[in-house]
Short mmCIF file of C-alpha atoms in Angstrom, two decimals:
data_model
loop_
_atom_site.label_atom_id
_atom_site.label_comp_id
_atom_site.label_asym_id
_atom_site.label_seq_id
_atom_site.Cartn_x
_atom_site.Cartn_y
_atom_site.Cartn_z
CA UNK A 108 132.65 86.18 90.45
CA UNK A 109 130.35 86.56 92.99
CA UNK A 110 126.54 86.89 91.34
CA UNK A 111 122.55 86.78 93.24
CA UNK A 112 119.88 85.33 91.23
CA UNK A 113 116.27 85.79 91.71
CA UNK A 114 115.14 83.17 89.66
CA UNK A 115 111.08 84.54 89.13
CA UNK A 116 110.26 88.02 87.62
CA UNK A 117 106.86 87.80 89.24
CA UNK A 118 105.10 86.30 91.73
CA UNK A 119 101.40 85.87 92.74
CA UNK A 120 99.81 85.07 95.93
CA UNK A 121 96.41 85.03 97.69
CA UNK A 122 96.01 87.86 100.38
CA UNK A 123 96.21 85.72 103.78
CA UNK A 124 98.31 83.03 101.73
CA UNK A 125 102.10 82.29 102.77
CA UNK A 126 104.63 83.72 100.46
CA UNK A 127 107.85 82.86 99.32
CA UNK A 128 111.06 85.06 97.36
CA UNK A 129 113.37 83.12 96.17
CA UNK A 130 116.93 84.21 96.17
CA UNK A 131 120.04 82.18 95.24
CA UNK A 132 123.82 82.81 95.36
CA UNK A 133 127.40 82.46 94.55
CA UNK A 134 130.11 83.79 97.05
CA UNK A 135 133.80 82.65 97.77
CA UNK A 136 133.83 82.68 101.79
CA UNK A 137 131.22 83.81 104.32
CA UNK A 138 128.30 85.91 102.50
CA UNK A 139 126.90 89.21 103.95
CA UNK A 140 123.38 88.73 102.07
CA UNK A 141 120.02 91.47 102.30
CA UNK A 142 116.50 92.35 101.29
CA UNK A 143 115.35 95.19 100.03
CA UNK A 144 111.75 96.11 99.10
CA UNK A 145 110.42 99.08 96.40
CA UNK A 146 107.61 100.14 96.59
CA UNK A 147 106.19 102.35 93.39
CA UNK A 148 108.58 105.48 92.63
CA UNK A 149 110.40 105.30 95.57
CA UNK A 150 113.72 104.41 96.69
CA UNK A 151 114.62 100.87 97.74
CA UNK A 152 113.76 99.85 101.59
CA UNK A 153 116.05 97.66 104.03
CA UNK A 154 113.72 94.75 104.94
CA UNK A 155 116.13 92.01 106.71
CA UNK A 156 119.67 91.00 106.96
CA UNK A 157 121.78 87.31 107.29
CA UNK A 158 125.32 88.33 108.54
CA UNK A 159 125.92 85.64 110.71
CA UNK A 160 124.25 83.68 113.49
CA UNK A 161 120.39 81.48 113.58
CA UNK A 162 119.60 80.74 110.00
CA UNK A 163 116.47 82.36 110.02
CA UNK A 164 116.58 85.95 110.29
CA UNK A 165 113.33 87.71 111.11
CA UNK A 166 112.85 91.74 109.61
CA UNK A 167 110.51 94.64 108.73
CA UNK A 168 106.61 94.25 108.54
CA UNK A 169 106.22 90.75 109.63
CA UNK A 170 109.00 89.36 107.02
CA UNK A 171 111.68 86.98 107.64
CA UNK A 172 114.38 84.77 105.10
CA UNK A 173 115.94 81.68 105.87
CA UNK A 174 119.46 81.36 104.81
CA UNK A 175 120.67 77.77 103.74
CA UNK A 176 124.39 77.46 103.17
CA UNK A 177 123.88 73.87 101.36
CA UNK A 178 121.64 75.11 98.84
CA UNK A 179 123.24 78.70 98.71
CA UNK A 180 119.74 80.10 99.26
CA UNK A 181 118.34 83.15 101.26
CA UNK A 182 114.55 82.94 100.67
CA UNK A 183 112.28 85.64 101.85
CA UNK A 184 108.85 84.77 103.64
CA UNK A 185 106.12 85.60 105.06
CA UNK A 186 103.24 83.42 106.78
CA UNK A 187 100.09 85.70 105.31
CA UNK A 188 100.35 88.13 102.65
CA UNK A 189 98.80 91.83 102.59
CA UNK A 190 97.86 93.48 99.63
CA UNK A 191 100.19 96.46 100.53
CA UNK A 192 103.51 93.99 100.37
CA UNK A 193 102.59 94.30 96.47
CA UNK A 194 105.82 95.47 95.98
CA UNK A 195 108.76 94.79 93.69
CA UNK A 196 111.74 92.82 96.54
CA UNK A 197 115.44 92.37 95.84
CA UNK A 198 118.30 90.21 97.17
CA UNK A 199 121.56 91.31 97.54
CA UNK A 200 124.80 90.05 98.63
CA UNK A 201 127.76 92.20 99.75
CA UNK A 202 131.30 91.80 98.10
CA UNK A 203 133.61 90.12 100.60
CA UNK A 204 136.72 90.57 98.11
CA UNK A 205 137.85 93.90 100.03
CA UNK A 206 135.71 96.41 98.22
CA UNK A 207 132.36 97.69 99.99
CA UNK A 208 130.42 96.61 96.83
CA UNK A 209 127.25 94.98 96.73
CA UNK A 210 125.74 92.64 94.33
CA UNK A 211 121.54 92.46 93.11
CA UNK A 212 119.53 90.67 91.77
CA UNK A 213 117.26 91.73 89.18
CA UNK A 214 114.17 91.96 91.51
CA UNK A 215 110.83 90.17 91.86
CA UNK A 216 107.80 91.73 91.46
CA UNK A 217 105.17 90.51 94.07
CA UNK A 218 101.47 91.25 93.67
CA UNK A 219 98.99 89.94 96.55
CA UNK A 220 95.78 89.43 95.02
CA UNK A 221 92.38 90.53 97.14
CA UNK B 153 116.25 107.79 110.86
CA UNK B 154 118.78 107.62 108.35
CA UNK B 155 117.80 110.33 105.88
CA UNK B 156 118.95 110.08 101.97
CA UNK B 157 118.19 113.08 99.98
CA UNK B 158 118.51 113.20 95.80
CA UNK B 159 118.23 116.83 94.21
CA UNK B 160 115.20 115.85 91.81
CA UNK B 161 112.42 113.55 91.64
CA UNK B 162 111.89 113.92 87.73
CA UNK B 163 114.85 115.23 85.24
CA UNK B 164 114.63 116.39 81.79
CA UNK B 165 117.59 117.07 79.69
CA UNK B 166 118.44 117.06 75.91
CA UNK B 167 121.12 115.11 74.12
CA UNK B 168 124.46 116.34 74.54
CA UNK B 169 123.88 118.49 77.96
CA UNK B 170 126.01 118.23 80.73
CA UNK B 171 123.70 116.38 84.16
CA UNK B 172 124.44 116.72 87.72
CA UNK B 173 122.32 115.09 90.36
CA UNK B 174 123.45 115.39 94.05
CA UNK B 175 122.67 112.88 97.10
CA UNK B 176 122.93 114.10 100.42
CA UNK B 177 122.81 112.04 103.43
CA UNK B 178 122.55 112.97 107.47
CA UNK B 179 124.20 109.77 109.00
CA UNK B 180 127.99 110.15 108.71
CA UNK B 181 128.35 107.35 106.65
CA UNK B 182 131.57 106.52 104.75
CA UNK B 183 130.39 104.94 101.87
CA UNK B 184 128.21 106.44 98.96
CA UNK B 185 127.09 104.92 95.88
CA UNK B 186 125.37 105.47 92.52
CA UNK B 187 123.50 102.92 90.91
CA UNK B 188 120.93 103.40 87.70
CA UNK B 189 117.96 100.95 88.08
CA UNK B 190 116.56 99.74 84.72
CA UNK B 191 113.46 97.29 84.05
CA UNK B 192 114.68 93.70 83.56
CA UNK B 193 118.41 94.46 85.28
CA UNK B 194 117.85 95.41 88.45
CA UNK B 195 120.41 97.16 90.28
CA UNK B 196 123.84 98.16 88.64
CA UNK B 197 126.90 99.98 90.21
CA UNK B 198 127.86 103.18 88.48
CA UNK B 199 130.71 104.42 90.93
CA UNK B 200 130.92 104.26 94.62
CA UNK B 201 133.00 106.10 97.00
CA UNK B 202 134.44 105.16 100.73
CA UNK B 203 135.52 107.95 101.86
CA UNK B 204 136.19 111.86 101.09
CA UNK B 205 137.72 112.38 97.48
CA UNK B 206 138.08 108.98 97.00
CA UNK B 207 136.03 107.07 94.17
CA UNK B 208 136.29 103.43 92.78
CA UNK B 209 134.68 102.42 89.48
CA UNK B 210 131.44 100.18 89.79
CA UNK B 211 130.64 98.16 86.89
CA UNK B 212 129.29 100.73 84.38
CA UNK B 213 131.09 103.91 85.01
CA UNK B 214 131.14 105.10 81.37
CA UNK B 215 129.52 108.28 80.42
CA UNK B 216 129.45 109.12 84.40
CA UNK B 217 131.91 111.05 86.59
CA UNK B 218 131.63 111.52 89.95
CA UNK B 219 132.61 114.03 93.05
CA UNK B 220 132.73 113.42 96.53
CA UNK B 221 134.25 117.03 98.00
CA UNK B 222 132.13 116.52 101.58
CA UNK B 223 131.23 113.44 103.71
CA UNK B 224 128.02 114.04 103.01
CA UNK B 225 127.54 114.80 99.45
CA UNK B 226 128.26 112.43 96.41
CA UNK B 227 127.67 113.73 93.06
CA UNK B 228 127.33 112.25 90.08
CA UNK B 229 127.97 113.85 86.16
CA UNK B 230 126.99 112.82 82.68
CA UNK B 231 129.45 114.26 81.09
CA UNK B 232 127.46 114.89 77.72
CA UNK B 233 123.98 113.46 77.90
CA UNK B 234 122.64 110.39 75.70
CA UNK B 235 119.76 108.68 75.42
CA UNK B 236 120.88 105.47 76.15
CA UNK B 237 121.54 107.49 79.68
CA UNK B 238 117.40 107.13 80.24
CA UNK B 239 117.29 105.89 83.56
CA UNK B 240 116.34 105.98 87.21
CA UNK B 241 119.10 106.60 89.26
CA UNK B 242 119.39 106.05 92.68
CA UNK B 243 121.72 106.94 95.77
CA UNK B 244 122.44 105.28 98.78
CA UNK B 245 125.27 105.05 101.98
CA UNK B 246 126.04 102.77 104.78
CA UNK B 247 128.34 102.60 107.40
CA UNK B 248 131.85 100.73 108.03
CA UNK B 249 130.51 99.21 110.68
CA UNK B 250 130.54 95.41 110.99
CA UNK B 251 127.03 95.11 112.79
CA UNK B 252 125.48 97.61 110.09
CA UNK B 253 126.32 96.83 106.69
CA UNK B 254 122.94 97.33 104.65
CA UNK B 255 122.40 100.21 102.61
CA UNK B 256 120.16 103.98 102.43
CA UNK B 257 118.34 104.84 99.74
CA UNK B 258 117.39 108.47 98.46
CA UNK B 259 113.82 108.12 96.56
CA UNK B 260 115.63 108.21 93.33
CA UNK B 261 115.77 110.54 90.37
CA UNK B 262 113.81 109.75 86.90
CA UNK B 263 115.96 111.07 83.82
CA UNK B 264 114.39 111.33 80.66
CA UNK B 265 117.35 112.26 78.12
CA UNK B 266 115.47 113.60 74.48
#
């Protein structure tokens, strides 16, 4: 079965620190895999995408994941944190069995400290 | 933009009532989905749907029905209300299209079931 893990509920950083997501995976063939950020009561936000291509794929406000096929990872990044990415991010990966499904993780909640 | 509408921000409803909330979306996408979003879990699949009248089960579909008469519009209905139904619930499409597989989000709708 194909499953995304997002292995920390929370994470803290330093505004002007780096910052890393972690997102892992399990997939039988090629994996479709995304980021999505939430910010409070609103809907989820596309933030980047790894469909194929350079390994690291570069997306919305200054973000950008690396996708590593050895260690099935797709970690999101960014070189220095804002306060507004305080946010809660999650990875998904789509179904490749013939369905249009998509698979999430259960989120990490980021908070930038001032 | 891709625009994904929900009928209500905030939903009240008593045990036992029958729910409808609506999604509209403006791109011509094929695909719709419902998923309800709950602390801890993430992300889960109620139903989705790829095209007119056509519906697939997601992985918790019971207690929920759902209605696609229109491209546009995908319904979803709790048949008789519980409170185990508490949830935010969120909508979203995307396109068929190889290059553009992430997903649209509608801001989500808050049900409170007493």
């Amino acid at each position: 079965a194909q499953s995304v893990a997002q292995p920390e509920d929370q994470v803290n950083v330093a505004e002007g620190n780096p910052l890393t997501v972690k997102c892992t995976y399990s997939v039988s063939g090629n994996p479709y895999l995304f980021w999505y950020v939430q910010y409070p009561n609103r809907g989820l936000q596309f933030l980047l995408k790894y469909i194929t291509g350079d390994n690291l794929v570069k997306g919305s406000y200054g973000f950008e994941a690396e996708f590593n096929k050895s260690q099935t990872s797709f970690h999101l990044k960014k070189p220095s944190a804002l306060v507004s990415d305080s946010a809660l991010y999650f990875c998904a990966v789509r179904d490749m069995g013939g369905t249009y499904k998509y698979i999430f993780g259960t989120g990490t909640r980021l908070k930038v400290l001032a | 933009d891709v625009k994904v509408t929900q009928s209500s921000r905030y939903l009240v409803k008593r045990t036992g009532e029958k729910v409808f909330l609506e999604c509209v979306q403006d791109m011509d996408h094929e695909n719709m989905f419902w998923y309800r979003q709950d602390p801890g879990l993430g992300l889960r699949l109620i139903y989705f749907s790829y095209d007119v009248k056509m519906k697939e089960k997601g992985d918790i579909p019971e207690g929920y029905s759902v209605s696609r008469e229109k491209k546009e519009r995908f319904s979803l209905i709790l048949e008789s209300a519980s409170t185990n139904q508490t949830s935010m619930y969120l909508c979203a499409s995307s396109t068929r299209d190889s290059s553009s597989y992430e997903q649209y989000f509608g801001p989500g709708t808050r049900l409170t079931v007493t």
